[in-house]
Coordinates of C-alpha atoms (C1' of nucleotides) in Angstrom, one line a residue:
Chain Z
X396 CA -51.2 -71.4 6.8
X397 CA -52.9 -73.6 9.3
X398 CA -54.1 -71.9 12.5
X399 CA -53.1 -75.0 14.4
X400 CA -49.5 -74.4 13.4
X401 CA -49.4 -70.7 13.5
X402 CA -47.1 -68.9 15.9
X403 CA -49.5 -66.4 17.5
X404 CA -52.8 -66.6 19.3
X405 CA -55.4 -64.0 19.7
X406 CA -56.0 -62.3 23.0
X407 CA -59.5 -62.4 24.4
X408 CA -59.1 -59.2 26.4
X409 CA -57.7 -55.9 25.4
X410 CA -54.1 -55.4 26.5
X411 CA -54.1 -52.9 29.3
X412 CA -51.4 -50.7 27.9
X413 CA -52.9 -50.0 24.5
X414 CA -55.2 -47.0 23.9
X415 CA -55.4 -46.4 20.2
X416 CA -57.4 -48.8 18.0
X417 CA -54.4 -49.9 15.9
X418 CA -52.2 -50.5 18.9
X419 CA -54.9 -52.4 20.8
X420 CA -56.0 -54.5 17.8
X421 CA -52.4 -55.3 16.6
X422 CA -51.6 -56.7 20.1
X423 CA -54.9 -58.5 20.4
X424 CA -54.6 -60.1 17.0
X425 CA -51.0 -61.2 17.7
X426 CA -49.5 -59.1 15.0
X427 CA -46.6 -57.8 17.1
X428 CA -45.0 -58.0 20.5
X429 CA -43.5 -55.0 22.3
X430 CA -39.8 -55.2 23.2
X431 CA -39.2 -51.7 24.5
X432 CA -40.9 -48.4 24.4
X433 CA -41.5 -47.7 20.7
X434 CA -39.8 -50.9 19.7
X435 CA -41.7 -54.0 18.4
X436 CA -41.1 -57.4 17.1
X437 CA -43.1 -57.9 13.9
X438 CA -44.8 -61.3 14.0
X439 CA -46.0 -63.1 10.9
X440 CA -49.3 -61.3 10.5
X441 CA -47.7 -57.8 10.7
X442 CA -44.8 -58.8 8.6
X443 CA -47.0 -60.2 5.8
X444 CA -48.9 -56.9 5.8
X445 CA -45.7 -54.9 5.8
X446 CA -44.3 -56.9 2.9
X447 CA -47.5 -56.1 0.9
X448 CA -47.2 -52.4 1.6
X449 CA -43.5 -52.5 0.6
X450 CA -44.4 -54.2 -2.6
X451 CA -47.0 -51.7 -3.5
X452 CA -44.5 -48.9 -2.7
X453 CA -41.8 -50.6 -4.9
X454 CA -44.2 -51.0 -7.8
X455 CA -45.3 -47.4 -7.8
X456 CA -41.8 -46.0 -7.1
X457 CA -40.4 -48.1 -9.9
X458 CA -43.2 -46.9 -12.2
X459 CA -42.2 -43.4 -11.3
X460 CA -38.7 -44.1 -12.5
X461 CA -37.2 -44.9 -9.1
X462 CA -34.2 -47.2 -8.5
X463 CA -34.0 -49.0 -5.2
X464 CA -30.9 -48.8 -3.1
X465 CA -29.9 -49.8 0.4
X466 CA -28.1 -47.6 2.8
X467 CA -26.2 -48.3 6.0
X468 CA -28.0 -47.9 9.3
X469 CA -24.7 -47.2 11.0
X470 CA -23.2 -43.8 10.2
X471 CA -20.0 -42.2 11.5
X472 CA -20.9 -39.1 13.3
X473 CA -18.8 -37.1 10.9
X474 CA -21.4 -37.6 8.2
X475 CA -23.9 -35.7 10.4
X476 CA -21.4 -33.1 11.6
X477 CA -20.7 -32.0 8.0
X478 CA -24.2 -30.7 7.5
X479 CA -24.7 -29.7 11.2
X480 CA -27.6 -32.0 11.6
X481 CA -26.0 -33.8 14.5
X482 CA -26.8 -30.7 16.5
X483 CA -30.1 -30.1 14.7
X484 CA -31.3 -33.6 15.5
X485 CA -30.1 -33.3 19.1
X486 CA -31.2 -36.1 21.4
X487 CA -33.3 -37.7 18.7
X488 CA -30.1 -39.3 17.4
X489 CA -29.0 -42.6 18.9
X490 CA -25.3 -42.4 19.6
X491 CA -22.9 -45.3 20.1
X492 CA -19.2 -46.0 20.1
X493 CA -17.2 -48.7 18.4
X494 CA -14.4 -50.6 20.1
X495 CA -11.9 -48.0 19.0
X496 CA -14.0 -45.3 20.6
X497 CA -15.1 -43.9 17.3
X498 CA -18.5 -42.3 17.5
X499 CA -21.4 -43.6 15.4
X500 CA -25.1 -42.9 15.1
X501 CA -28.0 -45.0 14.1
X502 CA -29.5 -43.5 11.0
X503 CA -32.7 -41.5 11.6
X504 CA -32.9 -40.7 7.8
X505 CA -30.4 -40.7 4.9
X506 CA -30.1 -37.4 3.1
X507 CA -26.4 -37.1 3.9
X508 CA -25.4 -40.6 2.9
X509 CA -27.5 -40.7 -0.3
X510 CA -26.0 -37.3 -1.3
X511 CA -22.5 -38.8 -0.8
X512 CA -23.4 -41.7 -3.0
X513 CA -24.6 -39.4 -5.7
X514 CA -21.5 -37.2 -5.3
X515 CA -19.4 -40.3 -6.0
X516 CA -21.5 -41.5 -9.0
X517 CA -22.8 -38.4 -10.8
X518 CA -20.6 -36.1 -12.8
X519 CA -22.5 -34.8 -15.7
X520 CA -26.0 -33.5 -16.6
X521 CA -26.1 -36.6 -18.7
X522 CA -26.3 -38.6 -15.5
X523 CA -29.4 -36.8 -14.3
X524 CA -32.2 -36.9 -13.4
X525 CA -32.1 -39.6 -10.7
X526 CA -34.8 -40.9 -8.4
X527 CA -33.4 -43.2 -5.7
X528 CA -35.3 -44.9 -3.0
X529 CA -34.7 -47.2 0.0
X530 CA -37.0 -49.1 2.3
X531 CA -35.3 -49.5 5.6
X532 CA -35.5 -49.3 9.4
X533 CA -34.8 -45.9 10.8
X534 CA -34.0 -45.0 14.3
X535 CA -35.1 -42.0 16.2
X536 CA -35.0 -41.6 20.0
X537 CA -38.4 -39.9 20.1
X538 CA -39.2 -37.9 23.2
X539 CA -42.4 -39.9 23.5
X540 CA -43.0 -43.0 21.5
X541 CA -46.8 -43.6 21.4
X542 CA -49.7 -45.6 20.1
X543 CA -47.8 -48.7 18.9
X544 CA -46.6 -48.3 15.4
X545 CA -47.9 -44.7 15.0
X546 CA -44.7 -43.3 16.6
X547 CA -41.9 -45.7 17.3
X548 CA -38.3 -45.3 17.9
X549 CA -37.4 -48.0 15.4
X550 CA -39.6 -48.0 12.4
X551 CA -39.7 -48.8 8.7
X552 CA -39.6 -46.0 6.2
X553 CA -39.5 -45.6 2.5
X554 CA -37.3 -42.6 1.6
X555 CA -36.9 -41.4 -1.9
X556 CA -34.5 -38.8 -3.1
X557 CA -34.6 -37.0 -6.4
X558 CA -31.6 -35.4 -8.1
X559 CA -32.0 -32.9 -10.8
X560 CA -30.3 -30.2 -12.8
X561 CA -32.6 -27.3 -11.8
X562 CA -35.8 -26.1 -10.2
X563 CA -37.9 -27.0 -13.2
X564 CA -36.7 -30.6 -13.3
X565 CA -37.3 -30.8 -9.6
X566 CA -40.9 -29.7 -10.1
X567 CA -41.4 -32.5 -12.5
X568 CA -39.9 -35.1 -10.2
X569 CA -41.9 -33.7 -7.3
X570 CA -45.2 -34.0 -9.3
X571 CA -44.3 -37.5 -10.4
X572 CA -43.7 -38.7 -6.9
X573 CA -46.8 -37.0 -5.7
X574 CA -48.7 -38.9 -8.3
X575 CA -47.0 -42.2 -7.2
X576 CA -48.0 -41.4 -3.6
X577 CA -51.6 -41.0 -4.5
X578 CA -51.5 -44.4 -6.2
X579 CA -49.7 -46.0 -3.2
X580 CA -52.2 -44.7 -0.6
X581 CA -55.2 -45.5 -2.7
X582 CA -53.9 -49.1 -3.2
X583 CA -53.3 -49.4 0.5
X584 CA -57.0 -48.5 1.2
X585 CA -56.0 -45.2 2.7
X586 CA -57.9 -42.0 1.7
X587 CA -55.4 -39.2 2.3
X588 CA -55.7 -35.4 2.4
X589 CA -52.8 -33.6 0.8
X590 CA -51.9 -30.5 2.8
X591 CA -49.3 -27.8 2.6
X592 CA -46.7 -28.5 5.2
X593 CA -44.0 -26.9 7.2
X594 CA -40.7 -27.9 5.6
X595 CA -38.7 -27.5 8.8
X596 CA -35.5 -25.7 9.5
X597 CA -33.5 -27.3 6.6
X598 CA -36.3 -28.0 4.3
X599 CA -36.8 -26.2 1.0
X600 CA -39.5 -24.1 -0.4
X601 CA -42.4 -26.5 -1.1
X602 CA -43.6 -29.3 1.0
X603 CA -46.8 -31.4 1.2
X604 CA -48.0 -34.0 3.7
X605 CA -50.3 -36.9 3.1
X606 CA -52.6 -37.1 6.0
X607 CA -54.9 -39.9 7.0
X608 CA -57.8 -38.5 8.9
X609 CA -58.0 -40.1 12.3
X610 CA -58.8 -38.8 15.8
X611 CA -55.7 -40.6 17.2
X612 CA -53.5 -38.6 14.8
X613 CA -50.9 -36.2 16.0
X614 CA -51.3 -33.6 13.4
X615 CA -54.0 -30.9 13.0
X616 CA -54.9 -29.8 9.5
X617 CA -57.1 -26.9 8.5
X618 CA -59.4 -27.3 5.4
X619 CA -61.4 -24.7 3.6
X620 CA -64.6 -25.4 1.6
X621 CA -62.7 -24.3 -1.5
X622 CA -59.9 -26.8 -1.2
X623 CA -57.3 -25.0 0.8
X624 CA -55.6 -27.5 3.0
X625 CA -52.6 -27.0 5.3
X626 CA -51.0 -28.3 8.4
X627 CA -51.8 -26.0 11.3
X628 CA -48.0 -25.5 11.6
X629 CA -48.1 -23.7 8.4
X630 CA -51.7 -22.6 7.8
X631 CA -52.6 -19.0 7.4
X632 CA -56.1 -17.5 7.9
X633 CA -58.0 -14.3 8.0
X634 CA -58.8 -13.8 11.7
X635 CA -61.9 -12.0 12.8
X636 CA -61.4 -8.2 12.7
X637 CA -60.6 -6.2 15.8
X638 CA -62.8 -3.2 16.8
X639 CA -61.8 0.0 14.9
X640 CA -62.0 3.6 16.0
X641 CA -60.2 6.9 16.3
X642 CA -57.0 6.5 18.3
X643 CA -57.5 7.8 21.9
X644 CA -54.9 9.0 24.4
X645 CA -53.0 6.1 26.0
X646 CA -53.7 5.8 29.7
X647 CA -52.8 3.4 32.5
X648 CA -55.5 1.4 34.3
X649 CA -55.2 -0.6 37.6
X650 CA -55.7 -4.3 37.0
X651 CA -54.7 -6.0 40.3
X652 CA -54.1 -9.7 39.9
X653 CA -55.3 -9.7 36.3
X654 CA -52.6 -11.7 34.5
X655 CA -54.4 -13.5 31.7
X656 CA -56.0 -12.3 28.5
X657 CA -59.3 -13.9 29.5
X658 CA -59.3 -12.3 32.9
X659 CA -58.2 -8.9 31.4
X660 CA -61.0 -9.1 28.8
X661 CA -63.6 -9.8 31.5
X662 CA -62.2 -7.3 34.0
X663 CA -62.2 -4.4 31.6
X664 CA -65.1 -5.4 29.5
X665 CA -63.0 -5.3 26.3
X666 CA -63.1 -8.1 23.7
X667 CA -60.0 -10.3 23.6
X668 CA -59.5 -9.2 20.0
X669 CA -58.9 -5.7 21.4
X670 CA -56.0 -6.8 23.6
X671 CA -52.4 -7.4 22.8
X672 CA -50.2 -10.0 24.3
X673 CA -46.5 -9.9 24.5
X674 CA -44.8 -13.3 24.6
X675 CA -41.1 -13.7 25.4
X676 CA -39.1 -16.4 23.8
X677 CA -35.5 -17.7 24.0
X678 CA -34.3 -18.6 20.5
X679 CA -30.9 -20.3 20.7
X680 CA -30.3 -18.2 23.8
X681 CA -31.3 -14.9 22.3
X682 CA -34.4 -13.2 23.6
X683 CA -37.2 -12.3 21.3
X684 CA -40.4 -10.5 22.2
X685 CA -43.5 -11.4 20.1
X686 CA -46.5 -9.1 20.1
X687 CA -49.7 -10.5 18.8
X688 CA -53.4 -9.9 19.3
X689 CA -54.7 -11.3 22.5
X690 CA -57.2 -13.7 21.0
X691 CA -54.6 -15.4 18.8
X692 CA -51.9 -17.9 19.8
X693 CA -48.3 -17.6 18.6
X694 CA -47.4 -20.3 16.0
X695 CA -44.0 -21.3 17.2
X696 CA -43.2 -23.2 14.0
X697 CA -43.6 -20.0 12.0
X698 CA -41.6 -18.1 14.6
X699 CA -38.8 -20.6 14.6
X700 CA -38.6 -20.6 10.8
X701 CA -38.4 -16.8 10.7
X702 CA -35.7 -16.8 13.3
X703 CA -33.9 -19.7 11.8
X704 CA -33.7 -20.9 15.4
X705 CA -32.6 -24.4 16.3
X706 CA -34.1 -24.3 19.8
X707 CA -37.1 -22.1 20.6
X708 CA -38.8 -22.0 23.9
X709 CA -40.8 -19.7 26.2
X710 CA -38.4 -17.6 28.2
X711 CA -38.2 -18.4 31.9
X712 CA -39.5 -15.9 34.5
X713 CA -35.9 -15.0 35.3
X714 CA -35.0 -14.3 31.7
X715 CA -38.1 -12.2 31.3
X716 CA -37.4 -10.2 34.4
X717 CA -33.7 -9.7 33.3
X718 CA -35.0 -8.1 30.1
X719 CA -37.3 -5.8 32.0
X720 CA -40.6 -7.6 31.5
X721 CA -43.1 -8.2 34.3
X722 CA -44.8 -11.6 33.9
X723 CA -48.5 -11.2 33.4
X724 CA -48.1 -7.6 32.5
X725 CA -45.5 -7.8 29.8
X726 CA -45.7 -5.2 27.1
X727 CA -44.0 -4.0 23.9
X728 CA -44.6 -0.4 25.0
X729 CA -41.4 1.3 26.0
X730 CA -39.3 -1.8 25.4
X731 CA -36.1 -1.8 23.5
X732 CA -32.7 -3.5 23.4
X733 CA -34.1 -6.9 22.4
X734 CA -35.5 -8.3 19.1
X735 CA -39.1 -7.4 18.7
X736 CA -41.5 -9.1 16.3
X737 CA -45.1 -8.1 15.6
X738 CA -47.8 -10.2 14.0
X739 CA -49.7 -8.4 11.3
X740 CA -52.8 -8.6 13.5
X741 CA -51.5 -5.6 15.5
X742 CA -51.8 -3.4 12.4
X743 CA -55.6 -3.6 12.2
X744 CA -57.9 -2.3 14.9
X745 CA -57.4 0.5 17.4
X746 CA -57.1 1.3 21.1
X747 CA -55.8 -2.0 22.3
X748 CA -55.3 -3.0 25.9
X749 CA -51.7 -4.0 26.6
X750 CA -49.5 -4.7 29.6
X751 CA -47.8 -1.8 31.4
X752 CA -44.7 -3.7 32.3
X753 CA -45.3 -3.1 35.9
X754 CA -47.3 -5.2 38.3
X755 CA -51.1 -4.7 38.5
X756 CA -51.4 -2.2 35.7
X757 CA -52.3 -2.3 32.0
X758 CA -52.4 0.4 29.3
X759 CA -55.5 1.4 27.4
X760 CA -55.7 2.8 24.0
X761 CA -52.4 1.4 22.8
X762 CA -52.0 1.8 19.0
X763 CA -49.3 0.5 16.7
X764 CA -47.1 2.1 15.5
X765 CA -47.9 5.2 17.5
X766 CA -47.1 3.8 20.9
X767 CA -44.5 1.0 20.3
X768 CA -42.2 -0.3 17.6
X769 CA -41.2 -3.7 16.4
X770 CA -38.2 -4.8 14.3
X771 CA -40.3 -6.8 11.9
X772 CA -43.9 -7.6 11.1
X773 CA -44.0 -11.3 10.5
X774 CA -47.0 -13.7 10.3
X775 CA -46.6 -15.8 13.5
X776 CA -50.3 -16.4 14.0
X777 CA -51.8 -19.7 14.6
X778 CA -54.8 -20.2 12.3
X779 CA -57.8 -21.5 14.1
X780 CA -60.9 -23.4 13.0
X781 CA -63.6 -21.0 12.3
X782 CA -61.3 -18.3 10.9
X783 CA -61.9 -17.2 7.4
X784 CA -59.8 -19.3 5.0
X785 CA -57.0 -17.6 3.1
X786 CA -58.7 -18.6 -0.2
X787 CA -61.8 -16.7 0.9
X788 CA -64.1 -19.6 0.4
X789 CA -65.5 -19.8 4.0
X790 CA -64.4 -20.8 7.5
X791 CA -61.6 -23.2 8.1
X792 CA -62.4 -26.6 9.5
X793 CA -59.9 -28.5 11.7
X794 CA -59.4 -32.2 11.5
X795 CA -56.9 -34.5 13.2
X796 CA -54.8 -36.8 11.2
X797 CA -51.8 -39.2 10.8
X798 CA -49.0 -38.1 8.6
X799 CA -48.2 -41.1 6.4
X800 CA -46.2 -39.3 3.7
X801 CA -44.2 -36.2 3.4
X802 CA -42.6 -34.7 0.2
X803 CA -40.1 -31.8 0.2
X804 CA -38.4 -29.8 -2.4
X805 CA -35.0 -29.6 -0.6
X806 CA -33.1 -27.5 -3.1
X807 CA -29.3 -27.5 -2.8
X808 CA -28.6 -27.4 0.9
X809 CA -27.2 -30.9 1.1
X810 CA -25.6 -31.0 -2.3
X811 CA -23.8 -27.7 -1.8
X812 CA -22.7 -28.6 1.7
X813 CA -21.5 -32.0 0.7
X814 CA -20.2 -31.0 -2.8
X815 CA -22.5 -33.0 -5.0
X816 CA -22.1 -31.2 -8.3
X817 CA -22.6 -31.9 -12.0
X818 CA -21.1 -30.4 -15.1
X819 CA -23.7 -28.7 -17.3
X820 CA -23.8 -28.4 -21.1
X821 CA -21.5 -25.4 -20.9
X822 CA -19.0 -27.2 -18.8
X823 CA -19.8 -25.3 -15.7
X824 CA -20.2 -26.9 -12.2
X825 CA -23.6 -26.6 -10.5
X826 CA -25.0 -28.0 -7.3
X827 CA -27.5 -30.8 -7.9
X828 CA -31.0 -29.9 -7.0
X829 CA -32.6 -32.3 -4.6
X830 CA -36.0 -33.4 -3.3
X831 CA -36.9 -36.0 -0.7
X832 CA -40.0 -38.0 -0.2
X833 CA -40.9 -40.2 2.8
X834 CA -43.5 -42.8 3.6
X835 CA -43.8 -44.4 7.0
X836 CA -44.3 -48.0 6.0
X837 CA -45.1 -49.3 9.5
X838 CA -47.1 -46.2 10.2
X839 CA -49.1 -46.9 7.1
X840 CA -50.1 -50.3 8.5
X841 CA -51.1 -48.7 11.8
X842 CA -53.0 -45.9 10.0
X843 CA -54.8 -48.5 7.8
X844 CA -56.0 -50.2 10.9
X845 CA -57.0 -47.0 12.6
X846 CA -59.2 -46.3 9.7
X847 CA -60.4 -49.8 8.9
X848 CA -61.8 -51.5 12.0
X849 CA -65.0 -51.9 13.9
X850 CA -65.8 -53.0 17.5
X851 CA -65.1 -56.6 16.6
X852 CA -61.7 -56.1 15.1
X853 CA -59.7 -55.2 12.0
X854 CA -61.2 -54.9 8.5
X855 CA -58.1 -55.2 6.3
X856 CA -58.1 -53.5 2.9
X857 CA -57.6 -56.5 0.7
X858 CA -54.3 -55.4 -0.9
X859 CA -52.5 -55.2 2.4
X860 CA -54.3 -58.0 4.3
X861 CA -51.9 -60.7 5.7
X862 CA -54.1 -63.3 4.2
X863 CA -56.9 -63.0 1.7
X864 CA -59.1 -65.8 2.8
X865 CA -60.0 -67.0 6.3
X866 CA -61.2 -70.6 5.9
X867 CA -63.0 -72.0 8.9
X868 CA -63.8 -75.6 9.6
X869 CA -66.5 -75.9 12.2
X870 CA -66.2 -79.2 14.0
X871 CA -62.9 -79.8 12.5
X872 CA -62.8 -83.3 14.1
X873 CA -65.7 -84.3 11.9
X874 CA -64.1 -86.3 9.1
X875 CA -66.4 -85.1 6.3
X876 CA -66.0 -81.4 7.4
X877 CA -62.3 -82.0 7.6
X878 CA -62.1 -83.6 4.1
X879 CA -64.0 -80.8 2.5
X880 CA -62.1 -78.0 4.2
X881 CA -58.8 -79.7 3.4
X882 CA -59.9 -79.9 -0.3
X883 CA -60.9 -76.2 -0.3
X884 CA -57.7 -75.2 1.4
X885 CA -55.8 -77.1 -1.3
X886 CA -57.8 -75.7 -4.2
X887 CA -57.8 -72.0 -3.0
X888 CA -54.1 -72.2 -2.4
X889 CA -53.5 -73.7 -5.8
X890 CA -55.5 -70.9 -7.3
X891 CA -53.1 -68.4 -5.8
X892 CA -55.1 -67.2 -2.8
X893 CA -53.4 -66.7 0.5
X894 CA -55.5 -68.8 2.9
X895 CA -55.5 -68.8 6.6
X896 CA -57.1 -72.2 7.5
X897 CA -58.6 -72.4 11.0
X898 CA -58.3 -76.2 11.4
X899 CA -58.3 -76.0 15.2
X900 CA -60.7 -78.0 17.3
X901 CA -62.4 -75.0 18.8
X902 CA -66.0 -73.9 19.2
X903 CA -67.7 -71.9 16.5
X904 CA -67.8 -68.8 18.6
X905 CA -64.1 -68.8 19.1
X906 CA -63.4 -69.2 15.4
X907 CA -65.9 -66.6 14.3
X908 CA -64.6 -64.1 16.8
X909 CA -61.0 -64.7 15.8
X910 CA -62.0 -64.2 12.1
X911 CA -63.6 -60.9 12.9
X912 CA -60.6 -59.8 15.0
X913 CA -58.0 -60.7 12.4
X914 CA -60.1 -59.1 9.7
X915 CA -59.1 -60.9 6.5
X916 CA -61.3 -59.8 3.5
X917 CA -63.2 -63.1 2.8
X918 CA -64.4 -65.7 5.2
X919 CA -65.3 -69.3 4.1
X920 CA -67.1 -71.6 6.4
X921 CA -67.3 -75.4 6.1
X922 CA -69.6 -77.0 8.7
X923 CA -71.7 -80.1 9.2
X924 CA -74.8 -78.0 8.7
X925 CA -73.6 -76.6 5.4
X926 CA -72.4 -80.0 4.4
X927 CA -75.8 -81.4 4.9
X928 CA -77.3 -78.7 2.6
X929 CA -74.5 -79.2 0.1
X930 CA -73.2 -75.7 0.4
X931 CA -70.2 -73.7 1.7
X932 CA -70.7 -70.3 3.3
X933 CA -68.9 -67.2 2.1
X934 CA -68.9 -63.7 3.6
X935 CA -66.8 -60.6 3.2
X936 CA -65.5 -59.1 6.5
X937 CA -67.2 -55.8 5.6
X938 CA -70.6 -57.4 4.8
X939 CA -73.2 -58.5 7.4
X940 CA -74.6 -61.5 5.7
X941 CA -73.1 -64.6 4.1
X942 CA -73.9 -66.2 0.8
X943 CA -74.1 -69.9 0.2
X944 CA -72.6 -71.5 -2.8
X945 CA -71.9 -75.0 -4.1
X946 CA -68.5 -76.4 -3.1
X947 CA -67.3 -76.2 -6.7
X948 CA -68.2 -72.5 -6.9
X949 CA -66.2 -71.5 -3.9
X950 CA -63.0 -70.5 -5.7
X951 CA -64.9 -68.5 -8.3
X952 CA -67.0 -66.7 -5.7
X953 CA -64.0 -65.9 -3.5
X954 CA -62.1 -64.5 -6.5
X955 CA -65.1 -62.4 -7.4
X956 CA -65.4 -61.0 -3.9
X957 CA -61.7 -60.2 -3.7
X958 CA -61.9 -58.4 -7.0
X959 CA -64.5 -56.1 -5.5
X960 CA -62.0 -55.2 -2.8
X961 CA -59.1 -54.7 -5.2
X962 CA -58.0 -51.1 -5.0
Chain V
rC144 C1' -38.2 -32.5 30.2
rG145 C1' -43.0 -31.1 33.3
rG146 C1' -47.7 -33.5 35.0
rG147 C1' -50.5 -38.1 36.0
rG148 C1' -50.6 -43.4 36.4
rU149 C1' -49.1 -48.6 36.5
rG150 C1' -45.5 -52.7 37.6
rU151 C1' -48.4 -59.4 41.3
rG152 C1' -48.5 -66.9 36.8
rG153 C1' -49.1 -66.2 29.3
rC154 C1' -53.3 -62.1 29.4
rG155 C1' -56.8 -58.9 32.4
rC156 C1' -57.0 -57.8 37.5
rA157 C1' -57.7 -58.1 43.2
rG158 C1' -54.7 -58.2 47.6
rC159 C1' -51.2 -53.1 50.0
rA160 C1' -54.9 -48.1 54.2
rC161 C1' -54.5 -52.3 59.0
rG162 C1' -47.3 -56.8 57.8
rG163 C1' -48.4 -63.3 59.2
rU164 C1' -45.9 -66.7 53.7
rA165 C1' -50.6 -65.1 47.3
rG166 C1' -55.9 -65.0 45.1
rC167 C1' -59.9 -64.4 41.0
rG168 C1' -61.4 -64.4 35.7
rC169 C1' -59.4 -65.8 31.0
rG170 C1' -55.8 -68.8 28.7
rC171 C1' -52.7 -73.6 29.2
rC172 C1' -52.5 -79.4 30.3
rU173 C1' -55.5 -84.3 31.1
rG174 C1' -60.2 -86.9 31.0
rC175 C1' -65.4 -87.2 29.9
rU176 C1' -69.5 -84.6 27.9
rU177 C1' -70.8 -80.7 24.3
rU178 C1' -70.7 -78.7 19.1
rG179 C1' -73.1 -72.3 14.3
rG180 C1' -71.0 -66.5 17.7
rG181 C1' -65.7 -66.5 23.2
rA182 C1' -69.3 -74.5 26.0
rG183 C1' -69.9 -77.7 30.9
rC184 C1' -68.0 -80.8 34.7
rA185 C1' -63.8 -83.0 37.2
rG186 C1' -58.6 -83.0 38.0
rG187 C1' -53.8 -80.4 37.2
rA188 C1' -49.4 -77.3 36.0
rG189 C1' -47.6 -72.5 36.3
rG190 C1' -45.6 -66.8 40.4
rC191 C1' -37.3 -63.9 41.5
rC192 C1' -45.1 -60.2 43.8
rC193 C1' -40.0 -54.9 38.6
rC194 C1' -34.9 -54.3 41.1
rC195 C1' -31.6 -52.8 45.2
rG196 C1' -31.3 -51.4 50.2
rG197 C1' -33.7 -50.5 55.0
rU198 C1' -37.3 -51.4 59.2
rU199 C1' -39.2 -56.0 61.5
rC200 C1' -39.3 -62.3 64.6
rG201 C1' -41.7 -61.9 59.8
rA202 C1' -42.4 -57.4 53.9
rG203 C1' -46.4 -58.3 47.8
rU204 C1' -48.0 -54.9 51.9
rC205 C1' -44.1 -50.0 55.6
rC206 C1' -39.6 -46.6 54.5
rG207 C1' -35.5 -45.0 51.0
rG208 C1' -33.3 -45.2 46.3
rG209 C1' -33.4 -46.9 41.4
rC210 C1' -35.5 -49.0 36.8
rA211 C1' -39.3 -50.0 33.2
rC212 C1' -43.8 -49.2 30.8
rC213 C1' -48.5 -46.3 29.7
rC214 C1' -51.3 -41.6 29.2
rC215 C1' -51.5 -35.9 28.7
rG216 C1' -48.3 -31.9 27.5
rA217 C1' -43.6 -30.1 25.8
rC218 C1' -40.8 -32.0 22.0
rC219 C1' -40.5 -34.3 17.1
rA220 C1' -38.1 -32.9 9.0

RNA sequence: CGGGGUGUGGCGCAGCACGGUAGCGCGCCUGCUUUGGGAGCAGGAGGCCCCCGGUUCGAGUCCGGGCACCCCGACCA
């Protein structure tokens, strides 16, 4: 491709609206254009990269035994109503109506449809196992699209679905895909951390996320020195112990205007770990009181999973008051008539300070279960960096990251609900056991740039670079330079390299800066100066200094450098 | 949905408090010069100032109402 004929130009200044590195650089490099919030036009550079990522994904999924399919983006609402996920997805679903007034949605994912396909095509255990995958645009009306391709409303995703006869076969499929994912991310130049993940309301038992470490990421994961790794949504920990002691008599204490744990701790001179907080939630309209140690935050994902709640939110002041709670002084002591959940942290330690359920008073020496009851003890604690890891190997460390892949063991929820069954060896009908496996294709591109750039621009991992070689002709209007550059362009192209040829009549600085910004792996420079010395200059984007080679050694040298970057 | 911010040539911004018919840098076009890290000089093109309404002799600027986009949070299989 000749730069002089290329659609896009680079921007000299950072676009004002982009914060994260990938968003900023993709706009500056002319890879994409924004059309609406979270919606982008992919221009040639981005598309070439996306095609390469897709190709890697196809190769690895095929190697894992996958078969590619293509699903509709337009779904009748009934498909979603059958599994109840129209309600579960809520406003995230894009709704539309056809000319007959029939309601349709734009597919945010495809479990329902693929299950229907399998139902129509699978009858016997002899037809299993199956691993089907699709690479398609998905639509989600995200509450807040952000950071360019990191969270869009229209984005490309590879989804794979496994169908097996039982749990054991599912394990095999799960491991096989997991292995494929490791290959995919490695080949995309993306070191990932595999973490235990929350599987969500309708997810199954086991689930892992592939996380690319990045400050701009939306996920927090906790890591132990011994290899424990989990998303904070799911992570467990061993929190610092609360002070112990003989239970003393419970007594009220005046605490005027003291409504936060921090203030309470300071006011009474009691460690936060010796306080209890009572948090009031509305779960699908039902009130739930959670009691947990004061220094620990409630993990709402764990709570939601326990309650099987669709919508979980903090109760409003009115709702709290109606249930007999005093904001700032809420307490599990003496409370009944609503669902009460206690975190295990209330079972260790003694003589806690808790609210008194009346203004300006707390209770000292509150002990569980002597002074209050709960309906269930459930781990709803948010693990924190610094807590002892559950594997006992040391303190947990927190890192931010981008979720580029997620694998789930779904089980039989969809197949039972939608009637996807098979006949086993004994002639009995069973629900097919399902797994699902996603990779955010466009997010992989953004994540790759987040992780591979410097202050000058992108540094593309070679396997997903839009072009392999950036050929620059300095003084392109010089006939000898032009002749040699044209010859090299021809030769490199004929040897199978994808060459971006900067044949523009522009100053050296402009061309070098553009090359650094676009970040293709190998740069080749033809110039009058080099010509005079009988050499051509070659440099990897990641390296500081160029090497000089004879013109007839260019192709060989380029191939050698690219091989170094082959992942 | 809560909080904050921004909408002015292709891009980045100023102008708005104090109303008088739009400006700077970059980019773009033409010519000459220059030529290894975002060149110089000269000339030039390009703007429903987000939209609708109001106030006013007159609105980019004041008032009211919308819309869009960005950031933080909530949310998010």
